[in-house]
Every structure is written in structure tokens, then in C-alpha cells.
Amino acid sequence: MDSVDLSTKEGEFLVLLGPSGCGKTTLLRMIAGLERPTAGEILIGGRVVNELAPRARKIAMVFQSYALYPHMSVYKNIAFPLKAQGVPKATIPQKVEWAASLFGIEKLLQRKPRQLSGGERQRVALARAVVREPSVFLLDEPLSNLDAKLRATARDELQQFQRRIGITTLYVTHDQIEAMGLGDRIAVMQGGKVRQIGTPSEVYDEPADTFVAGFLGSPPMNVVEAPDALIGFRPEHFLPREAHESPAGLTALPFRITRVEYLGADRLIYGVLEGKFQGAKVIARLPSTVMAPVEVGRRYEFAVKEKDLKFFATATGLRTPPRPL
Amino acid sequence: MATLEGDARAAAGARAGRLGFLLDRPEWLGPLMIGPAVLYIVLVVGLPFFLALYYSVSDITMGSRTLGFVGLKNFVSVVSTTKFQTSLKNTFVFAVVSQVLVMVFANVLALALLKDFRGKWLIRLLILLPWVAPISLGTIGWLWILDSIYSVINWTLQALGLISPDNWPMWLGIPHLAMGSVITVHVWRLLPLATVIILAGLTSIPQDIHDAAAVDGAGFWRHLFQVTLPLVRPIMLVAALFGLVFAFTDMIIIFVLTRGGPYDTTQVLASLAFFTGIQGGDLAEGAAVALFLFPLLLAVAVVFLRIARRTEVT
């Protein structure tokens, strides 16, 4: 971790996004109090919590593995944090019922974790986290153990649930689709540093540096080298000239195609630029609505709108103001 | 000539091929692999066991050449003696008390050794030492430590002014002290194995579970008694089972330290069987004593393994 400066707004859904090993989980664990920062301060609700044990921080955490207590029933799992915090015995059953009903797992209360499916375990983990009504909700890749189909519905439920209870949520993931879909804001991390923080459209459309530009988007932003700068453009903005609605404000980039991938909704066109950026490998993403014929080995007139060109400094990779090409 | 050689090679190849074919089949390879172990158990454990069963219902003595069937006479005559009844009681005291102590200390030690600290490997080595040292050798060391004249404990206590020379405790000569000493040495002996087994169980608990308990607000005791210990319970039961069976059947420590004395106050069934059957020459009664606890131990083993399976966590 290296000089991370991050603050959340009340009730916000903030996603920490980055490749594995970028320090996002470490950051989350520091906030939870499971690891100690060597320097700096962590504040929750305006209070410095560096010296506080995890249990004194009023946080709840959902782990990637869910970390359910395997020897306890679902009911006991959910009741555990309540008992540990000395909630009066009489109110425990009704709180457990409430948390279980939030996630529709009332029928599973007597089961053991090993008798549950992946999706059910995830709900139990969420219920256990939410039952103590924490002031911050920490989620460490909670969807990564679900299969792809389940993940989409779980994402949807998670967001609805967060909106409903309005608890500030920190969500760690390496999956940019999750990050884009869930986050009010996204903090893109790399090498223990926060590279950019902003709304999904800010980090996607206006990346602060070449790392963010290359990390978000699939396929990522094309970055080609000009003599005095790096120039980036998204594959979906790189279209045949005739596919742009107006010929005004276009930068022409002649393109020789080496490979075409047909993906149904899109076609991915791999190739090399000719002319000014001779030899630069780039990718174009053509939606299925663009009917233009493309053939491997042939040269086409492709173009990008000038406003869709992003400029980065060659030495630092940081964003610089646009300039004429 | 060339064809002959070729034929021989082909034949060898076919033989190797056939053997290879057999080795590739699990239904052949399995029995082949387990065979030596089964043979070993049958010859070294099974044969003596059935021989003992047979002896216990016979009238065999050392040196006798005839072997008559006497039914349960040996058991009946042995059970009625006070010597046997004392030994039976001692066996339970010895096994249960030492096993309880072993489990408590082993848990404490294993929890301590789970944390990282400087010189951890040295401590681990020291704790494991009693287990790797030959048991009789270690016990002879204890014999000196507990000796009535040379006891280093007594000399130390006297030097510290805690006891005077005329009321030295006779560690192995007074009934309760003797039993205490024997149990202490047995705990010392069994602690390493139990510690290592429990340590293995503790290491297998995912760190996430501990983190979850910390975040969920569990303090030290709640964490220990509601999360950690229940999760190591299955493997702890295995350690307890081994220790208990070992304590019920082993006699080396008692043999070396007290030979069952004073006045049979540390006599256990295993040592009694040895003294009756081997030293006393009454093989039949010795066998009866040795086998007396077998049904109980079998039941203990079955119960423990059942519980262990039921509490299996993953």
C-alpha cells in the first residue's frame, strides 16, 4: 500500500477495482482492522479507528470464501455477531428473522452451511453481515465463487439491497463488469496506489492514465505512439468511415485487417494501422448494426471522432489535454 | 538367429505388457499395494491376538506341553482377586486423568505454537523431543529425577529451603505421589503427539473463519470456545482416542518407574498381565487380564470414530 487517499460519501457504493495483487484486498482488510497500516489514518464516521480492534469498528465484512462457521446452523451463523456484541437474548430471534427475510433464506435457518448451494451461502454471509446494522459494509469479491448466470442476478439483488438499506459499502473486485454495474464510484487501483477515482462513466470515458485506459474495457483502449504523446481510442469508437453518422470532425486511420472474431452482437477486428501510425496493432469493435463488409488482408478506411481521442504523456502515462494531430 | 532373438524380445515385451496391463488395472493394483500391510498386520498383530484369545480360555502355563480348554474359568478367577480390582481402578484413574491433562495442555501448546514468534522452531523441536526419544530411556531419566536419594527435585526444593532433609517426598514410594508421578511422566510422554495432531487441525482452519469471527465481534474466549475448538474437535477426538487406547494398554512407564508398587497402587491391567503371564508364568491368566479391557477399548474406538465422523465439518 502506498499513499492511498480515499474518502467515501454516506450511503455510497464504492468499488475498489484492480488486477490481483494490486492491494485492494489489503486496503479492505486494513479498514476492517485485520491488518495494520504502517502509516496513515483510517476514519470511520469521522473517528480515527487505527487503534481499534475489528469488533469495535462497527463494520461488517463478507469474505470471498464467505467464511461461514461450518459447525453452526444458518441461524447460529447469523446470530453469532449479535451474541458476540451482547445484544439482549430476547431480540436476537427477531433480528435473525429480519436479516434472513431480507435475503429470502428463512427456510434455510436450520441447515448447516455444507448443505447449501453457492448462492445460498452467499446470502447467508450477507445476512450475517447485515444483521448487526453496521455503519460500513465491506465486501471482498463476494460474487467470484458463483457461476456466471447466478452472478448476474446476485449483482442485481446486491445493488437493490444496498440501495434499500443505504449503508456505505466498499466492494472489492477484479471484475470490471461488476465494478461498472454496481459502483456509484470506482477507485481503480494498481501497485498499491489509487490510479483514479470517479463514476463508472468518468473512469471509462476519461481515464486518468494509460493503466486505467488499458484496464477498463474489453477489449481495452487502443494506445498508439505518436512522436510526442500516446494516443488512445476505444475499439467501439474505431469504425469504418461510412459507419460514422457525419464525416465532420473525423480523424482518418487506414487499417489493414489481420483477423476477425465474430461474437454475435459484435465483431472484433484485429489489424495494424497504416499511414501515420504505421505498424501499430489495434482492435476495432463493430456492433452487429454496422454492416460494412470486412475481409482479412484488405485495407479499409477507418476513422475515430476527434473528441474520442485521448492523449497521454509518453513518459508518465498521465492524461494530457487534447491537441491537433 | 535374428528371428529367435526377435521372438525372445517379443515374448519379453508381451510379458512386460501383461504385467503392465495388470498394474494399470485398479482392481489388481490396489490389492497388490495393500497386500504387504495386510500381511504385516495379520502376522504381527492378528496372530498374537488370536493366540492370546485362545490362551485366555485354556490352562496353559509357561513350559507346559498340554493345552486344555477351560472356558471362562481364568476370567472368573482373575476378576475375583483384589489385585485385579485395584489394577482395574488404577487403569481408569491413570488413563482418564492423564488423558484429560494431555488434551488440555496439548490445546494450550498448539494454540501457542500457532502464532509466529522468534525461535518457534526450537520450541517445537523441544516439545517433540519426548516423542522421538526411546520411551524406556526417557523414563529412566525420570527414574533418576524421582529417585528417593538423588532426586534433583528434592535437592532443589531443599536448597530453596522449601523442604527439610527429614521430610523428603518419596515420589515413587508413597501411593498417591507414585500415581501422580506416573501420570506426570505419561503426560510428558504423550503431549508431543497430541500437540502435533491438534496443531495440524488448527492450521487447517481457514484464516477467513478467524477473520470473520474477529469482525463479527468475538472476543478471545468466545472465539476459542465457539469457533476454534469446535472446528478442531474431530481431530482432537482422534488424538484423544489414540492417547486413551495407548494409556490403557501401555506399561513401559509403570514397569520402569514403580513396577506397579508401592503395594500395587500403580498397578494397571497391562503391567498386571505382564507380571502374571510372563514373570509369574501363568500364561492363561495373563492373557485373560490382558484381554479383559479389549471389548471396552473396541467400544471406545467405535464411539470416538462415530463422533468424529458426525462432527466432520467440511
XYZ file of C-alpha atoms in Angstrom:
639
model
C 0.000 0.000 0.000
C 1.367 3.376 -0.920
C -0.181 6.729 -0.030
C -3.819 5.882 -0.648
C -6.126 8.822 -0.058
C -9.718 7.783 -0.290
C -12.944 9.010 1.235
C -16.477 7.750 0.805
C -19.778 9.550 0.946
C -22.515 8.451 3.308
C -24.507 5.572 1.841
C -22.263 5.339 -1.185
C -21.404 2.163 -3.084
C -17.674 2.466 -3.714
C -15.910 -0.213 -5.717
C -12.192 -0.917 -5.396
C -11.183 -2.301 -8.763
C -7.804 -3.582 -9.817
C -5.827 -6.585 -11.014
C -4.908 -9.291 -8.492
C -2.137 -8.220 -6.171
C -2.871 -4.517 -6.543
C -3.548 -4.143 -2.828
C -7.313 -3.742 -2.922
C -7.979 -6.606 -0.516
C -5.187 -5.383 1.755
C -6.811 -1.957 1.822
C -10.138 -3.537 2.742
C -8.520 -5.618 5.479
C -6.865 -2.506 6.894
C -10.229 -0.789 7.041
C -11.648 -3.866 8.755
C -8.778 -3.818 11.260
C -7.442 -7.230 10.243
C -4.176 -5.662 9.136
C -2.328 -2.629 10.457
C -1.176 0.180 8.226
C 2.432 1.252 8.899
C 1.468 4.876 8.485
C -1.620 6.980 7.970
C -5.081 7.150 9.442
C -8.333 5.306 8.898
C -11.520 7.117 9.834
C -14.970 5.610 10.153
C -17.802 8.047 10.819
C -15.273 10.804 11.499
C -13.456 8.787 14.173
C -9.856 7.532 13.853
C -10.046 3.756 14.224
C -6.386 2.780 13.727
C -6.051 1.537 17.281
C -9.450 -0.122 17.469
C -9.895 -3.888 17.192
C -12.089 -5.067 14.298
C -15.029 -5.659 16.598
C -15.010 -2.094 17.858
C -15.207 -0.567 14.382
C -18.896 -1.105 13.633
C -18.106 -2.758 10.335
C -19.317 -5.904 8.687
C -17.357 -7.896 6.181
C -18.278 -10.506 3.617
C -15.373 -12.684 2.588
C -14.641 -14.148 -0.795
C -14.947 -17.645 0.690
C -17.980 -16.452 2.726
C -16.223 -17.822 5.842
C -19.410 -19.253 7.308
C -18.880 -21.174 10.525
C -19.166 -24.724 9.214
C -20.192 -26.252 12.533
C -23.100 -23.867 13.115
C -26.534 -23.823 11.545
C -27.519 -20.885 9.357
C -29.488 -19.460 12.290
C -26.473 -19.640 14.599
C -24.225 -18.165 11.937
C -26.455 -15.130 11.630
C -26.972 -14.859 15.390
C -23.232 -15.092 16.130
C -22.356 -11.389 15.708
C -25.405 -10.426 17.775
C -24.408 -12.709 20.637
C -20.815 -11.528 20.397
C -21.931 -7.926 20.721
C -24.117 -8.636 23.694
C -27.449 -7.935 22.038
C -30.235 -8.849 24.518
C -31.188 -12.502 24.101
C -34.862 -11.754 23.599
C -34.338 -9.616 20.499
C -31.930 -11.985 18.738
C -34.530 -14.298 17.118
C -36.462 -11.419 15.647
C -33.319 -9.763 14.238
C -32.188 -13.035 12.702
C -35.627 -13.453 11.124
C -35.426 -9.934 9.746
C -31.982 -10.441 8.194
C -32.984 -13.817 6.800
C -36.112 -12.364 5.240
C -34.048 -9.640 3.539
C -32.309 -12.347 1.529
C -35.118 -14.876 1.326
C -33.374 -17.568 3.341
C -35.955 -18.054 6.112
C -36.425 -21.676 5.082
C -32.730 -22.485 5.407
C -32.209 -21.413 9.010
C -31.814 -24.934 10.396
C -29.407 -26.125 7.696
C -25.652 -26.369 8.001
C -23.506 -24.401 5.521
C -22.342 -27.555 3.777
C -25.958 -28.319 2.833
C -26.270 -25.026 0.945
C -25.538 -24.084 -2.651
C -23.048 -21.360 -3.511
C -25.744 -18.752 -3.975
C -27.417 -19.646 -0.686
C -24.113 -19.454 1.173
C -23.545 -16.006 -0.243
C -26.940 -14.891 1.040
C -26.197 -16.286 4.477
C -22.892 -14.418 4.524
C -24.694 -11.201 3.567
C -27.384 -11.778 6.192
C -24.734 -12.380 8.843
C -23.040 -9.139 7.856
C -26.186 -7.054 7.761
C -27.826 -8.336 10.935
C -25.803 -6.097 13.238
C -26.650 -2.985 11.187
C -23.051 -1.854 10.646
C -22.010 1.631 9.626
C -19.748 0.280 6.858
C -20.178 -2.796 4.763
C -17.005 -4.380 3.380
C -17.372 -6.902 0.572
C -14.365 -8.852 -0.684
C -15.196 -10.304 -4.105
C -18.433 -11.810 -2.829
C -19.615 -12.922 -6.253
C -16.459 -14.555 -7.559
C -17.419 -18.024 -6.325
C -20.760 -18.008 -8.142
C -21.293 -19.278 -11.654
C -21.762 -16.716 -14.399
C -25.550 -16.889 -14.596
C -26.066 -16.629 -10.852
C -23.578 -13.781 -10.700
C -25.773 -11.538 -12.853
C -28.844 -11.991 -10.633
C -26.777 -11.751 -7.463
C -25.332 -8.464 -8.726
C -28.793 -7.119 -9.277
C -30.007 -8.215 -5.829
C -26.929 -6.857 -4.140
C -27.440 -3.417 -5.615
C -31.149 -3.296 -4.791
C -30.398 -4.381 -1.276
C -27.671 -1.762 -0.823
C -29.975 0.970 -2.109
C -32.663 -0.157 0.305
C -30.568 -0.227 3.484
C -28.368 2.715 2.465
C -25.227 1.567 4.277
C -21.885 2.853 2.968
C -20.404 -0.066 1.064
C -16.877 -0.841 -0.027
C -16.732 -3.534 -2.626
C -13.521 -5.162 -3.820
C -13.430 -6.838 -7.202
C -11.171 -7.527 -10.150
C -14.171 -7.851 -12.446
C -14.763 -4.625 -14.323
C -18.304 -5.562 -15.300
C -19.218 -5.916 -11.624
C -17.460 -2.653 -10.865
C -19.169 -0.731 -13.666
C -22.555 -2.235 -12.912
C -22.566 -1.833 -9.147
C -20.481 1.154 -8.186
C -21.624 4.696 -7.575
C -17.943 5.390 -7.881
C -14.972 3.241 -8.784
C -11.457 3.508 -7.381
C -9.082 1.915 -9.875
C -6.033 0.547 -8.071
C -2.679 -0.696 -9.202
C 0.555 -1.421 -7.345
C -0.884 -0.275 -4.032
C -1.910 3.098 -5.435
C -5.268 4.531 -6.408
C -4.899 5.466 -10.061
C -8.251 7.115 -10.486
C -11.486 7.531 -8.611
C -14.732 8.517 -10.288
C -18.117 7.417 -11.511
C -18.158 4.447 -13.898
C -18.553 6.751 -16.884
C -15.721 9.028 -15.717
C -13.216 6.220 -15.343
C -14.309 4.626 -18.591
C -14.657 7.697 -20.789
C -11.996 9.904 -19.240
C -9.262 7.594 -17.942
C -6.644 9.427 -15.887
C -3.732 7.429 -17.243
C -2.811 4.618 -19.603
C -3.217 1.988 -16.880
C -6.856 2.862 -16.293
C -7.378 3.138 -20.047
C -5.929 -0.313 -20.569
C -7.564 -1.962 -17.566
C -11.145 -0.950 -18.249
C -12.953 -2.099 -21.325
C -12.847 -5.421 -23.069
C -11.000 -5.283 -25.360
C -9.136 -2.397 -23.731
C -8.470 1.031 -25.173
C -6.085 1.076 -28.134
C -2.988 3.102 -27.312
C -0.696 4.106 -30.175
C 2.520 6.030 -30.021
C 2.774 9.440 -31.636
C 6.119 11.285 -31.693
C 5.251 13.457 -28.674
C 2.383 11.655 -26.946
C 0.403 8.455 -26.534
C -2.972 8.448 -28.206
C -5.819 6.281 -27.007
C -9.164 5.402 -28.516
C -11.796 2.820 -27.602
C -12.337 -0.101 -30.016
C -16.031 0.780 -30.287
C -15.149 4.308 -31.464
C -12.864 2.976 -34.178
C -15.248 2.354 -37.071
C -15.275 2.317 -40.842
C -15.548 5.907 -42.115
C -19.011 5.286 -43.599
C -20.321 3.951 -40.266
C -19.894 7.350 -38.605
C -23.061 9.434 -38.853
C -21.297 12.549 -40.164
C -17.956 12.941 -41.890
C -17.159 16.094 -39.891
C -14.538 16.034 -37.114
C -13.167 12.626 -38.016
C -9.549 11.515 -37.835
C -8.849 9.001 -40.576
C -6.789 5.941 -39.692
C -6.167 3.499 -42.531
C -6.419 -0.052 -41.186
C -5.219 -3.403 -42.554
C -7.173 -6.332 -41.143
C -5.387 -9.463 -39.911
C -8.170 -11.321 -38.096
C -11.915 -11.122 -37.482
C -13.723 -12.589 -34.465
C -17.465 -12.920 -34.791
C -19.070 -12.630 -31.323
C -22.719 -12.379 -32.252
C -23.580 -8.914 -31.006
C -20.219 -7.560 -32.133
C -17.351 -8.276 -34.432
C -13.822 -7.791 -33.108
C -11.486 -6.729 -35.885
C -7.760 -7.155 -35.262
C -5.252 -5.426 -37.507
C -2.461 -2.914 -37.948
C -2.641 0.775 -38.736
C -1.075 2.167 -41.854
C -0.033 5.696 -42.717
C 0.842 7.944 -39.818
C 0.944 5.170 -37.141
C 2.423 2.542 -39.436
C 2.530 -0.909 -37.769
C 0.592 -0.135 -34.559
C -1.605 -3.091 -33.599
C -5.161 -2.066 -32.773
C -8.596 -3.605 -32.320
C -11.928 -2.356 -33.611
C -15.279 -3.402 -32.234
C -18.081 -3.277 -34.739
C -21.616 -3.678 -33.428
C -23.764 -6.017 -35.479
C -25.697 -2.978 -36.713
C -22.640 -1.940 -38.757
C -22.990 -3.974 -41.925
C -19.773 -2.845 -43.603
C -18.008 -5.830 -45.165
C -14.581 -6.539 -43.659
C -12.168 -9.061 -45.103
C -8.908 -10.326 -43.701
C -5.854 -8.987 -45.526
C -7.551 -5.953 -47.025
C -7.067 -2.294 -46.207
C -10.020 -0.143 -45.160
C -10.615 3.481 -44.341
C -11.393 3.552 -40.617
C -11.808 6.686 -38.530
C -12.247 7.954 -34.947
C -14.078 11.110 -33.886
C -11.607 13.706 -32.688
C -13.406 14.043 -29.346
C -12.919 10.320 -28.748
C -9.135 10.568 -28.958
C -7.478 10.652 -25.526
C -3.938 11.933 -25.089
C -1.386 10.716 -22.554
C 2.158 11.888 -21.779
C 4.716 9.446 -23.169
C 6.933 9.474 -20.067
C 4.379 9.254 -17.249
C 1.325 7.817 -18.984
C -0.771 10.565 -17.409
C -3.603 12.246 -19.262
C -2.748 15.461 -21.156
C -5.008 17.973 -22.908
C -6.053 17.128 -26.477
C -4.132 18.635 -29.337
C -4.441 18.539 -33.101
C -2.841 15.551 -34.727
C 19.216 -66.403 -35.014
C 17.885 -62.981 -35.634
C 14.353 -64.299 -35.624
C 14.990 -66.170 -32.410
C 16.248 -63.047 -30.737
C 13.328 -61.132 -32.097
C 10.949 -63.791 -30.781
C 12.549 -63.645 -27.339
C 12.278 -59.904 -27.300
C 8.678 -60.031 -28.389
C 7.909 -62.602 -25.685
C 9.567 -60.440 -23.041
C 7.694 -57.455 -24.325
C 4.421 -59.372 -24.114
C 5.249 -60.437 -20.560
C 6.046 -56.880 -19.520
C 2.947 -55.805 -21.362
C 0.801 -58.295 -19.478
C 2.296 -57.208 -16.160
C 1.917 -53.582 -17.123
C -1.657 -54.304 -18.069
C -2.320 -55.784 -14.623
C -0.644 -52.847 -12.906
C -2.809 -50.465 -14.880
C -5.973 -52.014 -13.527
C -7.083 -50.607 -10.180
C -8.698 -53.902 -9.147
C -5.275 -55.574 -9.339
C -3.023 -52.734 -8.338
C -4.988 -51.925 -5.175
C -4.750 -55.375 -3.568
C -1.124 -55.606 -4.670
C -0.266 -52.395 -2.897
C -2.196 -53.093 0.291
C -1.054 -56.736 0.411
C 2.162 -56.228 2.396
C 0.368 -54.134 5.002
C -2.352 -56.745 5.426
C 0.255 -59.493 5.709
C 2.158 -57.487 8.302
C -0.918 -56.860 10.421
C -2.042 -60.484 10.219
C 1.359 -61.842 11.270
C 2.405 -59.279 13.877
C -0.924 -58.182 15.337
C -3.564 -60.690 14.322
C -1.709 -63.904 15.112
C -0.633 -62.930 18.662
C -4.094 -61.528 19.305
C -5.861 -64.761 18.389
C -3.227 -66.733 20.245
C -3.976 -64.653 23.349
C -7.700 -65.236 22.850
C -7.021 -68.932 22.709
C -4.695 -68.900 25.739
C -7.214 -66.993 27.833
C -9.674 -69.872 27.667
C -7.022 -72.548 28.200
C -4.968 -73.822 31.125
C -1.594 -73.112 29.557
C 1.363 -72.280 31.775
C 4.947 -71.479 30.907
C 6.657 -74.741 29.998
C 3.524 -76.848 29.882
C 3.134 -79.125 26.882
C -0.557 -79.762 27.060
C -3.338 -77.335 26.366
C -6.764 -77.913 27.835
C -9.886 -75.873 27.244
C -11.266 -74.423 30.467
C -13.845 -71.915 29.254
C -14.098 -68.663 31.181
C -12.513 -70.083 34.331
C -9.444 -67.827 34.015
C -11.564 -64.707 33.764
C -13.692 -65.678 36.729
C -10.747 -66.472 38.984
C -8.822 -63.378 37.950
C -11.691 -60.942 38.388
C -12.340 -62.020 41.955
C -8.852 -61.090 43.200
C -8.295 -57.743 44.941
C -5.098 -57.314 42.960
C -7.099 -57.306 39.765
C -9.777 -54.971 41.106
C -7.166 -52.471 42.302
C -5.426 -52.670 38.959
C -8.673 -52.099 37.087
C -9.401 -48.998 39.158
C -5.823 -47.757 38.738
C -6.012 -48.288 34.986
C -9.011 -45.993 34.738
C -7.520 -43.341 37.016
C -4.216 -43.458 35.144
C -5.743 -43.380 31.656
C -8.513 -40.851 32.219
C -6.595 -38.364 34.367
C -3.540 -38.390 32.133
C -5.666 -38.095 29.011
C -7.619 -35.127 30.324
C -4.355 -33.395 31.240
C -2.858 -34.228 27.855
C -5.816 -32.745 25.979
C -5.811 -29.533 27.999
C -2.059 -28.981 27.746
C -1.914 -30.045 24.112
C -4.574 -27.480 23.192
C -2.792 -24.719 25.046
C 0.542 -25.638 23.492
C -0.862 -25.990 19.999
C -2.580 -22.604 20.230
C 0.649 -21.049 21.451
C 2.661 -22.665 18.677
C 0.225 -21.487 16.021
C 1.384 -17.899 16.450
C 4.604 -16.812 14.822
C 7.442 -15.846 17.122
C 11.239 -15.931 17.168
C 12.735 -19.317 17.895
C 9.472 -21.112 17.241
C 11.247 -23.995 15.532
C 13.390 -24.553 18.641
C 10.356 -24.698 20.912
C 8.635 -27.066 18.518
C 11.710 -29.289 18.481
C 11.930 -29.323 22.278
C 8.273 -30.225 22.585
C 8.597 -33.014 20.084
C 11.692 -34.442 21.760
C 9.922 -36.711 24.312
C 8.175 -38.404 21.416
C 11.258 -39.180 19.382
C 13.360 -40.321 22.347
C 13.088 -44.048 23.151
C 10.402 -44.331 25.780
C 12.360 -46.515 28.187
C 15.378 -44.216 28.009
C 13.312 -41.153 28.784
C 11.637 -42.956 31.635
C 14.974 -43.988 33.117
C 15.824 -40.282 33.128
C 12.655 -39.688 35.105
C 13.571 -42.551 37.431
C 16.639 -40.550 38.455
C 14.696 -37.318 38.709
C 12.216 -39.016 41.056
C 14.772 -41.143 42.903
C 14.485 -41.311 46.677
C 18.098 -40.246 47.296
C 19.274 -38.443 44.168
C 16.029 -36.694 43.175
C 17.003 -33.391 41.596
C 13.577 -32.031 42.518
C 14.101 -32.729 46.205
C 17.640 -31.350 46.223
C 16.384 -28.182 44.538
C 13.472 -27.799 46.947
C 15.830 -28.319 49.863
C 18.321 -25.776 48.521
C 15.464 -23.308 48.233
C 14.575 -24.054 51.837
C 11.105 -25.320 50.950
C 11.582 -28.790 52.457
C 13.863 -30.098 55.166
C 16.037 -33.204 54.706
C 13.929 -35.313 57.081
C 10.622 -34.931 55.237
C 11.619 -35.505 51.626
C 8.712 -36.612 49.489
C 9.257 -40.162 48.215
C 7.982 -39.568 44.725
C 7.732 -43.223 43.808
C 7.334 -44.681 47.275
C 4.093 -43.186 48.581
C 0.825 -44.347 46.966
C -0.684 -41.017 45.817
C 2.666 -39.456 44.953
C 3.586 -42.547 42.955
C 0.393 -42.407 40.931
C 0.911 -38.679 40.430
C 4.472 -39.242 39.272
C 3.494 -41.972 36.859
C 0.738 -39.815 35.397
C 3.099 -36.838 35.072
C 5.620 -38.856 33.116
C 2.894 -40.314 30.939
C 1.550 -36.820 30.168
C 5.077 -35.677 29.325
C 5.368 -38.628 27.006
C 2.035 -38.248 25.170
C 1.908 -34.477 24.985
C 4.002 -34.091 21.815
C 1.851 -36.362 19.670
C -1.397 -34.784 20.820
C 0.060 -31.301 20.313
C 1.182 -32.061 16.788
C -2.175 -33.606 15.876
C -4.115 -30.641 17.265
C -1.694 -28.207 15.653
C -2.429 -29.845 12.310
C -6.131 -29.412 12.994
C -5.688 -25.762 13.910
C -3.661 -24.998 10.791
C -6.372 -26.478 8.619
C -8.935 -23.875 9.747
C -9.085 -21.224 7.011
C -7.819 -17.792 8.078
C -11.058 -16.293 6.743
C -13.013 -18.011 9.524
C -10.807 -16.403 12.161
C -11.081 -13.041 10.422
C -14.853 -13.382 10.239
C -15.004 -14.123 13.962
C -12.840 -11.069 14.686
C -15.017 -8.818 12.537
C -18.179 -10.353 13.979
C -17.055 -9.150 17.374
C -15.973 -12.335 19.107
C -13.549 -11.818 21.965
C -10.783 -14.256 22.877
C -12.865 -16.751 24.857
C -15.855 -16.758 22.516
C -13.532 -17.137 19.557
C -11.756 -20.033 21.272
C -14.743 -21.939 22.617
C -17.323 -21.273 19.907
C -15.201 -21.202 16.769
C -11.699 -22.637 17.129
C -12.259 -25.581 19.455
C -15.449 -26.866 17.794
C -13.628 -26.808 14.473
C -10.693 -28.874 15.755
C -12.928 -31.217 17.724
C -12.970 -34.040 15.178
C -9.202 -34.186 15.007
C -8.970 -33.657 18.766
C -11.109 -36.765 19.216
C -8.655 -38.715 17.110
C -5.808 -37.559 19.356
C -7.842 -38.420 22.450
C -8.672 -41.851 21.082
C -5.049 -42.674 20.382
C -3.973 -41.383 23.761
C -6.671 -43.229 25.642
C -6.033 -46.561 23.981
C -2.332 -46.049 24.486
C -2.796 -45.261 28.185
C -4.997 -48.320 28.670
C -2.569 -50.710 27.058
C 0.919 -49.368 27.708
C 3.014 -50.384 30.681
C 6.574 -49.283 29.970
C 6.486 -46.200 32.191
C 4.972 -48.087 35.107
C 7.287 -51.003 34.587
C 10.364 -48.797 34.686
C 9.276 -46.406 37.453
C 7.341 -48.425 40.024
C 6.749 -51.982 38.802
C 3.214 -51.479 39.999
C 4.221 -50.583 43.544
C 4.014 -49.481 46.227
C 1.537 -52.235 47.230
C 0.009 -52.365 43.732
C -1.139 -48.731 43.966
C 0.175 -48.047 40.466
C -0.510 -51.493 39.099
C -2.512 -51.331 35.865
C -4.000 -54.163 33.840
C -1.213 -54.124 31.259
C 1.506 -54.451 33.878
C -0.509 -56.971 35.858
C -0.881 -59.096 32.737
C 2.858 -58.975 32.231
C 3.678 -59.875 35.822
C 1.107 -62.687 35.922
C 1.656 -64.130 32.496
C 5.347 -63.629 31.761
C 7.029 -63.318 35.158
C 4.551 -65.471 37.054
C 4.434 -67.998 34.238
C 0.645 -68.277 34.209
C 0.119 -67.528 30.528
C -3.583 -68.313 30.641
C -4.423 -65.860 33.423
C -2.078 -63.270 31.956
C -3.937 -63.489 28.673
C -7.257 -63.182 30.471
C -6.093 -59.993 32.236
C -4.739 -58.523 29.018
C -7.928 -59.226 27.109
C -10.260 -58.018 29.833
C -10.388 -54.452 28.516
C -10.453 -55.363 24.857
C -14.261 -55.159 24.425
C -14.288 -51.821 26.247
C -11.490 -50.367 24.107
C -13.176 -51.583 20.964
C -16.363 -49.842 22.048
C -14.428 -46.664 22.888
C -12.812 -46.707 19.441
C -16.127 -47.181 17.657
C -17.828 -44.415 19.633
C -14.986 -41.958 19.089
C -14.806 -42.587 15.374
C -18.562 -42.165 15.087
C -18.473 -38.818 16.861
C -15.514 -37.758 14.759
C -17.421 -38.553 11.580
C -20.567 -36.810 12.745
C -18.755 -33.614 13.629
C -16.756 -33.604 10.425
C -17.067 -30.073 9.212
C -16.484 -29.810 5.506
